[in-house]
PDB file of C-alpha atoms in Angstrom:
ATOM      1  CA  MET A 111      -4.790  16.637-110.219  1.00 70.00           C
ATOM      2  CA  LEU A 112      -3.501  19.740-112.006  1.00 79.00           C
ATOM      3  CA  VAL A 113      -4.087  21.711-108.900  1.00 75.00           C
ATOM      4  CA  ARG A 114      -2.529  19.428-106.973  1.00 77.00           C
ATOM      5  CA  GLY A 115       0.663  19.641-109.047  1.00 80.00           C
ATOM      6  CA  ALA A 116       0.367  23.450-109.420  1.00 82.00           C
ATOM      7  CA  VAL A 117       0.524  23.735-105.541  1.00 80.00           C
ATOM      8  CA  LEU A 118       3.334  21.166-105.030  1.00 81.00           C
ATOM      9  CA  THR A 119       5.421  22.820-108.234  1.00 87.00           C
ATOM     10  CA  VAL A 120       4.883  26.229-106.342  1.00 85.00           C
ATOM     11  CA  VAL A 121       5.913  25.077-102.641  1.00 83.00           C
ATOM     12  CA  LEU A 122       8.941  23.283-104.025  1.00 85.00           C
ATOM     13  CA  LEU A 123      10.170  26.547-105.930  1.00 88.00           C
ATOM     14  CA  GLY A 124       9.393  28.531-102.612  1.00 85.00           C
ATOM     15  CA  LEU A 125      11.468  25.339-100.487  1.00 82.00           C
ATOM     16  CA  VAL A 126      14.671  25.814-102.972  1.00 86.00           C
ATOM     17  CA  ALA A 127      14.339  29.785-102.643  1.00 88.00           C
ATOM     18  CA  PHE A 128      14.592  29.714 -99.031  1.00 84.00           C
ATOM     19  CA  SER A 129      17.190  27.104 -98.745  1.00 84.00           C
ATOM     20  CA  VAL A 130      19.172  29.327-101.613  1.00 86.00           C
ATOM     21  CA  LEU A 131      18.632  32.168 -99.072  1.00 86.00           C
ATOM     22  CA  LEU A 132      19.754  30.095 -96.050  1.00 82.00           C
ATOM     23  CA  ALA A 133      22.858  28.863 -97.575  1.00 82.00           C
ATOM     24  CA  LYS A 134      23.822  32.633 -98.186  1.00 84.00           C
ATOM     25  CA  VAL A 135      23.280  33.439 -94.600  1.00 81.00           C
ATOM     26  CA  THR A 136      24.424  30.920 -92.874  1.00 81.00           C
ATOM     27  CA  LEU A 137      27.553  29.874 -95.002  1.00 81.00           C
ATOM     28  CA  THR A 138      28.912  33.154 -95.998  1.00 83.00           C
ATOM     29  CA  PRO A 139      32.521  33.941 -94.210  1.00 83.00           C
ATOM     30  CA  SER A 140      32.654  36.391 -91.823  1.00 79.00           C
ATOM     31  CA  PRO A 141      36.719  36.855 -91.033  1.00 77.00           C
ATOM     32  CA  ALA A 142      36.196  39.542 -88.577  1.00 74.00           C
ATOM     33  CA  SER A 143      34.433  37.297 -85.920  1.00 74.00           C
ATOM     34  CA  GLU A 144      36.570  34.782 -86.373  1.00 73.00           C
ATOM     35  CA  ASP A 145      38.121  35.445 -83.082  1.00 72.00           C
ATOM     36  CA  LEU A 146      35.039  36.548 -81.258  1.00 73.00           C
ATOM     37  CA  VAL A 147      32.956  33.197 -81.912  1.00 77.00           C
ATOM     38  CA  THR A 148      33.376  29.952 -80.281  1.00 82.00           C
ATOM     39  CA  ALA A 149      31.539  26.631 -80.831  1.00 85.00           C
ATOM     40  CA  ASN A 150      28.666  25.945 -78.023  1.00 86.00           C
ATOM     41  CA  LEU A 151      27.300  22.897 -77.017  1.00 88.00           C
ATOM     42  CA  ARG A 152      25.588  23.893 -74.015  1.00 90.00           C
ATOM     43  CA  PRO A 153      21.987  24.585 -74.559  1.00 91.00           C
ATOM     44  CA  GLY A 154      20.993  28.441 -73.173  1.00 90.00           C
ATOM     45  CA  ARG A 155      24.449  29.681 -73.188  1.00 90.00           C
ATOM     46  CA  SER A 156      24.217  31.704 -75.990  1.00 89.00           C
ATOM     47  CA  LEU A 157      20.680  33.100 -75.302  1.00 89.00           C
ATOM     48  CA  ARG A 158      22.091  34.279 -71.947  1.00 90.00           C
ATOM     49  CA  GLN A 159      24.984  35.906 -73.463  1.00 89.00           C
ATOM     50  CA  TYR A 160      22.794  37.574 -75.701  1.00 87.00           C
ATOM     51  CA  ALA A 161      20.590  38.755 -72.624  1.00 87.00           C
ATOM     52  CA  GLU A 162      23.771  39.656 -70.755  1.00 88.00           C
ATOM     53  CA  ASP A 163      26.340  41.152 -73.094  1.00 85.00           C
ATOM     54  CA  TYR A 164      24.428  42.322 -76.134  1.00 85.00           C
ATOM     55  CA  THR A 165      22.219  45.483 -76.173  1.00 88.00           C
ATOM     56  CA  PHE A 166      18.362  44.611 -76.761  1.00 88.00           C
ATOM     57  CA  LEU A 167      18.565  45.367 -80.269  1.00 90.00           C
ATOM     58  CA  ALA A 168      21.194  43.323 -81.278  1.00 88.00           C
ATOM     59  CA  ALA A 169      19.586  40.605 -78.722  1.00 88.00           C
ATOM     60  CA  CYS A 170      16.373  40.663 -80.830  1.00 89.00           C
ATOM     61  CA  LYS A 171      18.596  40.638 -83.892  1.00 88.00           C
ATOM     62  CA  GLN A 172      20.403  37.630 -83.298  1.00 87.00           C
ATOM     63  CA  ALA A 173      17.285  35.623 -81.880  1.00 89.00           C
ATOM     64  CA  GLY A 174      14.445  37.283 -84.094  1.00 90.00           C
ATOM     65  CA  GLY A 175      16.806  36.130 -87.125  1.00 89.00           C
ATOM     66  CA  ASN A 176      17.164  32.726 -86.529  1.00 90.00           C
ATOM     67  CA  LEU A 177      13.590  32.227 -85.370  1.00 91.00           C
ATOM     68  CA  LEU A 178      12.768  33.345 -88.697  1.00 91.00           C
ATOM     69  CA  LEU A 179      14.894  30.993 -90.507  1.00 88.00           C
ATOM     70  CA  GLY A 180      12.710  28.583 -89.088  1.00 91.00           C
ATOM     71  CA  VAL A 181       9.215  29.842 -89.775  1.00 92.00           C
ATOM     72  CA  PRO A 182       9.557  28.917 -93.858  1.00 91.00           C
ATOM     73  CA  PHE A 183      10.272  25.311 -92.862  1.00 91.00           C
ATOM     74  CA  GLY A 184       6.941  25.531 -90.821  1.00 90.00           C
ATOM     75  CA  LEU A 185       5.387  26.652 -93.613  1.00 90.00           C
ATOM     76  CA  LEU A 186       6.138  24.336 -96.404  1.00 89.00           C
ATOM     77  CA  LEU A 187       7.143  21.011 -95.260  1.00 88.00           C
ATOM     78  CA  PRO A 188       3.606  20.253 -94.091  1.00 88.00           C
ATOM     79  CA  PHE A 189       3.156  19.799 -97.651  1.00 87.00           C
ATOM     80  CA  PHE A 190       5.426  17.127 -98.337  1.00 85.00           C
ATOM     81  CA  VAL A 191       5.127  15.556 -94.545  1.00 84.00           C
ATOM     82  CA  PRO A 192       2.268  12.628 -94.039  1.00 81.00           C
ATOM     83  CA  ARG A 193      -0.890  13.516 -92.338  1.00 80.00           C
ATOM     84  CA  ARG A 194       0.334  11.142 -89.210  1.00 83.00           C
ATOM     85  CA  LEU A 195       1.964  12.945 -86.748  1.00 85.00           C
ATOM     86  CA  ARG A 196       2.301  15.912 -89.016  1.00 87.00           C
ATOM     87  CA  MET A 197       3.461  18.582 -86.904  1.00 89.00           C
ATOM     88  CA  ILE A 198       6.157  16.291 -85.213  1.00 91.00           C
ATOM     89  CA  ARG A 199       7.667  15.209 -88.230  1.00 91.00           C
ATOM     90  CA  THR A 200       8.166  18.634 -88.912  1.00 91.00           C
ATOM     91  CA  THR A 201       9.932  19.513 -86.232  1.00 91.00           C
ATOM     92  CA  LEU A 202      12.319  16.861 -86.537  1.00 93.00           C
ATOM     93  CA  LEU A 203      13.000  17.799 -89.958  1.00 92.00           C
ATOM     94  CA  THR A 204      13.515  21.027 -89.160  1.00 92.00           C
ATOM     95  CA  ALA A 205      16.111  20.459 -86.187  1.00 93.00           C
ATOM     96  CA  VAL A 206      18.033  17.775 -88.192  1.00 94.00           C
ATOM     97  CA  ALA A 207      18.559  20.114 -91.724  1.00 91.00           C
ATOM     98  CA  MET A 208      19.389  23.031 -89.252  1.00 91.00           C
ATOM     99  CA  ALA A 209      22.093  20.994 -87.061  1.00 92.00           C
ATOM    100  CA  VAL A 210      23.482  19.972 -90.625  1.00 92.00           C
ATOM    101  CA  VAL A 211      23.952  23.679 -91.527  1.00 90.00           C
ATOM    102  CA  GLU A 212      25.278  24.086 -88.517  1.00 90.00           C
ATOM    103  CA  LEU A 213      27.718  21.390 -88.318  1.00 91.00           C
ATOM    104  CA  ILE A 214      28.941  22.940 -92.298  1.00 90.00           C
ATOM    105  CA  GLN A 215      29.669  25.965 -90.707  1.00 85.00           C
ATOM    106  CA  GLY A 216      31.690  25.061 -87.867  1.00 84.00           C
ATOM    107  CA  ALA A 217      33.681  22.738 -89.659  1.00 86.00           C
ATOM    108  CA  LEU A 218      34.139  25.010 -93.311  1.00 86.00           C
ATOM    109  CA  VAL A 219      32.983  28.201 -93.096  1.00 85.00           C
ATOM    110  CA  GLU A 220      35.624  30.850 -91.735  1.00 83.00           C
ATOM    111  CA  GLY A 221      34.441  32.681 -88.790  1.00 80.00           C
ATOM    112  CA  ARG A 222      31.383  30.789 -88.104  1.00 85.00           C
ATOM    113  CA  ALA A 223      30.842  28.413 -85.701  1.00 87.00           C
ATOM    114  CA  PHE A 224      28.496  25.317 -84.052  1.00 90.00           C
ATOM    115  CA  ASP A 225      25.820  27.004 -81.774  1.00 90.00           C
ATOM    116  CA  VAL A 226      23.238  24.734 -80.452  1.00 92.00           C
ATOM    117  CA  ASP A 227      21.291  27.426 -79.446  1.00 92.00           C
ATOM    118  CA  ASP A 228      20.791  28.434 -82.759  1.00 92.00           C
ATOM    119  CA  VAL A 229      19.097  25.081 -83.746  1.00 93.00           C
ATOM    120  CA  ILE A 230      16.875  25.525 -80.516  1.00 94.00           C
ATOM    121  CA  LEU A 231      15.705  28.861 -82.439  1.00 93.00           C
ATOM    122  CA  ASN A 232      15.360  27.418 -85.724  1.00 93.00           C
ATOM    123  CA  THR A 233      13.069  24.712 -84.741  1.00 94.00           C
ATOM    124  CA  ALA A 234      11.055  27.135 -82.763  1.00 94.00           C
ATOM    125  CA  GLY A 235      10.776  29.643 -85.806  1.00 93.00           C
ATOM    126  CA  ALA A 236       9.246  26.227 -87.876  1.00 92.00           C
ATOM    127  CA  LEU A 237       6.490  25.376 -84.861  1.00 93.00           C
ATOM    128  CA  LEU A 238       5.604  28.833 -84.696  1.00 93.00           C
ATOM    129  CA  GLY A 239       5.244  29.097 -88.574  1.00 92.00           C
ATOM    130  CA  TYR A 240       3.548  25.663 -88.432  1.00 92.00           C
ATOM    131  CA  PHE A 241       0.596  26.634 -85.943  1.00 92.00           C
ATOM    132  CA  VAL A 242       0.056  30.221 -87.072  1.00 91.00           C
ATOM    133  CA  LEU A 243      -0.146  29.337 -90.876  1.00 89.00           C
ATOM    134  CA  GLY A 244       1.508  26.103 -91.776  1.00 88.00           C
ATOM    135  CA  ARG A 245      -1.716  23.859 -90.125  1.00 88.00           C
ATOM    136  CA  ARG A 246      -4.393  25.652 -91.878  1.00 88.00           C
ATOM    137  CA  ILE A 247      -3.210  25.724 -95.461  1.00 87.00           C
ATOM    138  CA  SER A 248      -2.028  22.373 -95.466  1.00 86.00           C
ATOM    139  CA  HIS A 249      -5.462  21.184 -94.052  1.00 86.00           C
ATOM    140  CA  ARG A 250      -7.168  22.822 -96.768  1.00 85.00           C
ATOM    141  CA  TYR A 251      -4.618  21.449 -99.250  1.00 82.00           C
ATOM    142  CA  TYR A 252      -5.500  18.279 -98.035  1.00 83.00           C
ATOM    143  CA  THR A 253      -9.147  18.131 -97.717  1.00 85.00           C
ATOM    144  CA  TYR A 254      -9.452  19.708-101.225  1.00 80.00           C
ATOM    145  CA  THR A 255      -7.170  16.949-102.518  1.00 79.00           C
ATOM    146  CA  ASP A 256      -9.179  14.592-100.872  1.00 76.00           C
ATOM    147  CA  ALA A 257     -12.290  15.564-102.089  1.00 78.00           C
ATOM    148  CA  SER A 258     -11.677  16.122-105.993  1.00 72.00           C
ATOM    149  CA  GLY A 259      -9.691  12.868-106.214  1.00 62.00           C
ATOM    150  CA  SER A 260     -12.365  10.918-104.485  1.00 52.00           C
ATOM    151  CA  PRO A 261     -14.227   8.394-106.666  1.00 46.00           C
ATOM    152  CA  CYS A 262     -17.701   8.574-107.586  1.00 41.00           C
ATOM    153  CA  PRO A 263     -20.354   7.067-104.967  1.00 39.00           C
ATOM    154  CA  SER A 264     -21.930   4.849-107.923  1.00 41.00           C
ATOM    155  CA  ALA A 265     -18.532   3.448-108.872  1.00 39.00           C
ATOM    156  CA  GLU A 266     -17.783   2.369-105.091  1.00 43.00           C
ATOM    157  CA  LYS A 267     -21.261   0.200-104.712  1.00 46.00           C
ATOM    158  CA  PRO A 268     -19.972  -3.221-105.436  1.00 46.00           C
ATOM    159  CA  GLU A 269     -21.902  -5.543-108.174  1.00 47.00           C
ATOM    160  CA  ALA A 270     -24.434  -7.771-106.656  1.00 49.00           C
ATOM    161  CA  GLU A 271     -22.763 -11.445-106.640  1.00 51.00           C
ATOM    162  CA  PRO A 272     -25.371 -14.160-107.899  1.00 50.00           C
ATOM    163  CA  LYS A 273     -26.521 -16.052-104.822  1.00 55.00           C
ATOM    164  CA  ARG A 274     -24.791 -19.775-104.830  1.00 59.00           C
ATOM    165  CA  ALA A 275     -26.594 -22.997-103.536  1.00 53.00           C
ATOM    166  CA  PRO A 276     -24.509 -23.834-100.115  1.00 51.00           C
ATOM    167  CA  GLY A 277     -22.331 -26.835-100.070  1.00 54.00           C
ATOM    168  CA  PRO A 278     -22.490 -29.376 -97.695  1.00 52.00           C
ATOM    169  CA  ALA A 279     -20.041 -27.676 -95.563  1.00 50.00           C
ATOM    170  CA  ALA A 280     -22.607 -24.765 -95.243  1.00 48.00           C
ATOM    171  CA  ARG A 281     -25.713 -27.171 -94.896  1.00 50.00           C
ATOM    172  CA  THR A 282     -23.856 -28.892 -91.779  1.00 49.00           C
ATOM    173  CA  LYS A 283     -23.199 -25.520 -90.504  1.00 49.00           C
ATOM    174  CA  ALA A 284     -26.865 -24.777 -90.758  1.00 45.00           C
ATOM    175  CA  ALA A 285     -27.972 -27.798 -88.953  1.00 45.00           C
ATOM    176  CA  PRO A 286     -27.215 -26.926 -85.233  1.00 47.00           C
ATOM    177  CA  THR A 287     -29.260 -23.662 -85.769  1.00 47.00           C
ATOM    178  CA  LYS A 288     -32.258 -26.130 -86.703  1.00 45.00           C
ATOM    179  CA  ALA A 289     -32.229 -27.885 -84.072  1.00 44.00           C
ATOM    180  CA  ALA A 290     -32.492 -24.973 -81.670  1.00 46.00           C
ATOM    181  CA  PRO A 291     -36.515 -24.490 -82.581  1.00 50.00           C
ATOM    182  CA  THR A 292     -36.873 -28.255 -81.237  1.00 60.00           C
ATOM    183  CA  LYS A 293     -35.132 -28.040 -78.137  1.00 63.00           C
ATOM    184  CA  ALA A 294     -37.346 -25.023 -77.315  1.00 64.00           C
ATOM    185  CA  ALA A 295     -40.563 -27.192 -78.290  1.00 68.00           C
ATOM    186  CA  ALA A 296     -39.538 -30.173 -76.072  1.00 68.00           C
ATOM    187  CA  THR A 297     -39.229 -27.294 -72.981  1.00 74.00           C
ATOM    188  CA  LYS A 298     -42.082 -26.145 -74.017  1.00 75.00           C
ATOM    189  CA  ALA A 299     -44.030 -29.504 -73.785  1.00 75.00           C
ATOM    190  CA  ALA A 300     -42.381 -30.638 -70.908  1.00 76.00           C
ATOM    191  CA  ALA A 301     -43.437 -27.662 -68.951  1.00 77.00           C
ATOM    192  CA  THR A 302     -47.294 -28.085 -70.345  1.00 78.00           C
ATOM    193  CA  LYS A 303     -46.903 -31.754 -68.997  1.00 77.00           C
ATOM    194  CA  ALA A 304     -45.685 -30.353 -65.611  1.00 77.00           C
ATOM    195  CA  ALA A 305     -48.552 -28.030 -65.640  1.00 78.00           C
ATOM    196  CA  ARG A 306     -50.878 -30.716 -66.289  1.00 81.00           C
ATOM    197  CA  THR A 307     -49.381 -32.896 -63.841  1.00 78.00           C
ATOM    198  CA  LYS A 308     -49.774 -30.235 -61.098  1.00 76.00           C
ATOM    199  CA  ALA A 309     -53.233 -29.588 -62.187  1.00 73.00           C
ATOM    200  CA  ALA A 310     -54.105 -33.231 -61.389  1.00 72.00           C
ATOM    201  CA  ARG A 311     -52.621 -33.632 -58.369  1.00 75.00           C
ATOM    202  CA  THR A 312     -54.554 -30.516 -57.181  1.00 70.00           C
ATOM    203  CA  LYS A 313     -57.619 -32.278 -58.017  1.00 69.00           C
ATOM    204  CA  ALA A 314     -56.609 -35.414 -56.116  1.00 63.00           C
ATOM    205  CA  GLY A 315     -56.159 -33.490 -52.991  1.00 62.00           C
ATOM    206  CA  GLN A 316     -58.993 -31.753 -53.396  1.00 60.00           C
ATOM    207  CA  ARG A 317     -61.074 -35.433 -53.278  1.00 59.00           C
ATOM    208  CA  ASP A 318     -58.952 -36.767 -50.744  1.00 54.00           C
ATOM    209  CA  ARG A 319     -60.322 -34.062 -48.167  1.00 57.00           C
ATOM    210  CA  PRO A 320     -62.523 -35.104 -45.676  1.00 53.00           C
ATOM    211  CA  LYS A 321     -65.740 -34.099 -45.854  1.00 53.00           C
ATOM    212  CA  PRO A 322     -67.819 -31.791 -42.979  1.00 51.00           C
ATOM    213  CA  ALA A 323     -69.188 -33.142 -40.122  1.00 50.00           C
ATOM    214  CA  ALA A 324     -73.272 -34.017 -41.192  1.00 47.00           C
ATOM    215  CA  SER A 325     -75.443 -31.370 -38.830  1.00 47.00           C
ATOM    216  CA  ALA A 326     -77.824 -32.749 -36.030  1.00 47.00           C
ATOM    217  CA  PRO A 327     -80.994 -33.656 -37.769  1.00 48.00           C
ATOM    218  CA  ALA A 328     -78.726 -35.916 -40.070  1.00 45.00           C
ATOM    219  CA  LYS A 329     -77.462 -37.765 -37.792  1.00 47.00           C
ATOM    220  CA  LYS A 330     -80.964 -38.615 -35.738  1.00 48.00           C
ATOM    221  CA  ARG A 331     -82.155 -40.057 -39.071  1.00 52.00           C
ATOM    222  CA  GLY A 332     -78.800 -42.264 -39.604  1.00 46.00           C
ATOM    223  CA  ALA A 333     -79.353 -43.353 -35.716  1.00 45.00           C
ATOM    224  CA  ARG A 334     -83.172 -44.759 -37.134  1.00 52.00           C
ATOM    225  CA  THR A 335     -82.288 -45.947 -40.212  1.00 46.00           C
ATOM    226  CA  GLY A 336     -79.400 -47.744 -38.072  1.00 47.00           C
ATOM    227  CA  ARG A 337     -82.283 -49.240 -35.858  1.00 49.00           C
ATOM    228  CA  THR A 338     -84.291 -49.913 -38.398  1.00 45.00           C
ATOM    229  CA  ASP A 339     -81.856 -51.987 -40.469  1.00 48.00           C
ATOM    230  CA  GLY A 340     -80.644 -54.046 -37.398  1.00 48.00           C
ATOM    231  CA  ALA A 341     -84.407 -55.097 -36.345  1.00 47.00           C
ATOM    232  CA  ALA A 342     -84.971 -56.546 -39.895  1.00 48.00           C
ATOM    233  CA  SER A 343     -81.429 -58.217 -39.933  1.00 50.00           C
ATOM    234  CA  GLY A 344     -82.651 -59.735 -36.765  1.00 51.00           C
ATOM    235  CA  GLY A 345     -86.136 -60.849 -37.950  1.00 51.00           C
ATOM    236  CA  ARG A 346     -84.216 -62.308 -41.319  1.00 53.00           C
ATOM    237  CA  ARG A 347     -81.636 -64.572 -38.990  1.00 52.00           C
ATOM    238  CA  ALA A 348     -84.339 -65.824 -36.505  1.00 48.00           C
ATOM    239  CA  THR A 349     -86.635 -66.693 -39.454  1.00 51.00           C
ATOM    240  CA  GLY A 350     -83.841 -68.958 -41.195  1.00 57.00           C
ATOM    241  CA  SER A 351     -82.834 -70.829 -37.832  1.00 60.00           C
ATOM    242  CA  GLY A 352     -86.531 -71.800 -37.691  1.00 65.00           C
ATOM    243  CA  ALA A 353     -86.578 -73.231 -41.045  1.00 67.00           C
ATOM    244  CA  VAL A 354     -83.217 -75.034 -40.532  1.00 65.00           C
ATOM    245  CA  ARG A 355     -84.687 -76.353 -37.071  1.00 69.00           C
ATOM    246  CA  SER A 356     -88.076 -77.729 -38.996  1.00 72.00           C
ATOM    247  CA  LEU A 357     -85.755 -79.418 -41.058  1.00 70.00           C
ATOM    248  CA  PHE A 358     -84.066 -81.705 -38.759  1.00 68.00           C
ATOM    249  CA  ASP A 359     -87.330 -82.382 -36.793  1.00 71.00           C
ATOM    250  CA  ARG A 360     -88.446 -83.711 -40.420  1.00 71.00           C
ATOM    251  CA  LEU A 361     -85.472 -85.964 -40.908  1.00 72.00           C
ATOM    252  CA  ARG A 362     -85.618 -87.360 -37.383  1.00 67.00           C
ATOM    253  CA  GLY A 363     -89.320 -88.615 -38.039  1.00 62.00           C
ATOM    254  CA  ARG A 364     -88.724 -90.106 -41.477  1.00 52.00           C
TER     255      ARG A 364
END
């Protein structure tokens, strides 16, 4: 915190000193150029005039002086601007500040006039200072302050909360999750039953298949066996009919 306060104090003092210098340079009356200076609301008009009517040194003095006036904005404003969209905010703040200065020049200061090209050159100088040095310095400053101001890792760990018994609502929500294993078991049992049914059908189909035809010796044996059985059954039939006739003859003799 001490380092951060010291840096901000130095930057603020530099910004105040630059504001005083800017006011002295831009708000000083210039009666000699009162008849020569006119307001300019068209971007690029003064820059074209510098290139055509001024000498090289005079043009560099006019354009370079406006660029240098904007550089301190790019160096100092990033320390006071949030890190999100820092470049855009620095540019907008510089443009607004220099537009206000130019308006005061044209309205109150003798021999001065509003020039939109001066605002453009001052804003370009602020961007130049930001990209050359201001971005790096502000980034290191914020990195250092974040590292020094961050709490200890042990302090960030939250205390373990005591375990609480689940209420009726939690039990009700847990019921669908318990039913999931039951469905899985039922699905597994159905699959097992289907597999057993399929195996039983396969075995029944194997039993119902027709047996292969018997060989020639087996056929002959079957034919002989059939004849023998036929003869025996014929003898039995004849014996039975003779017994019946003898029974009728006995009944008639009586």
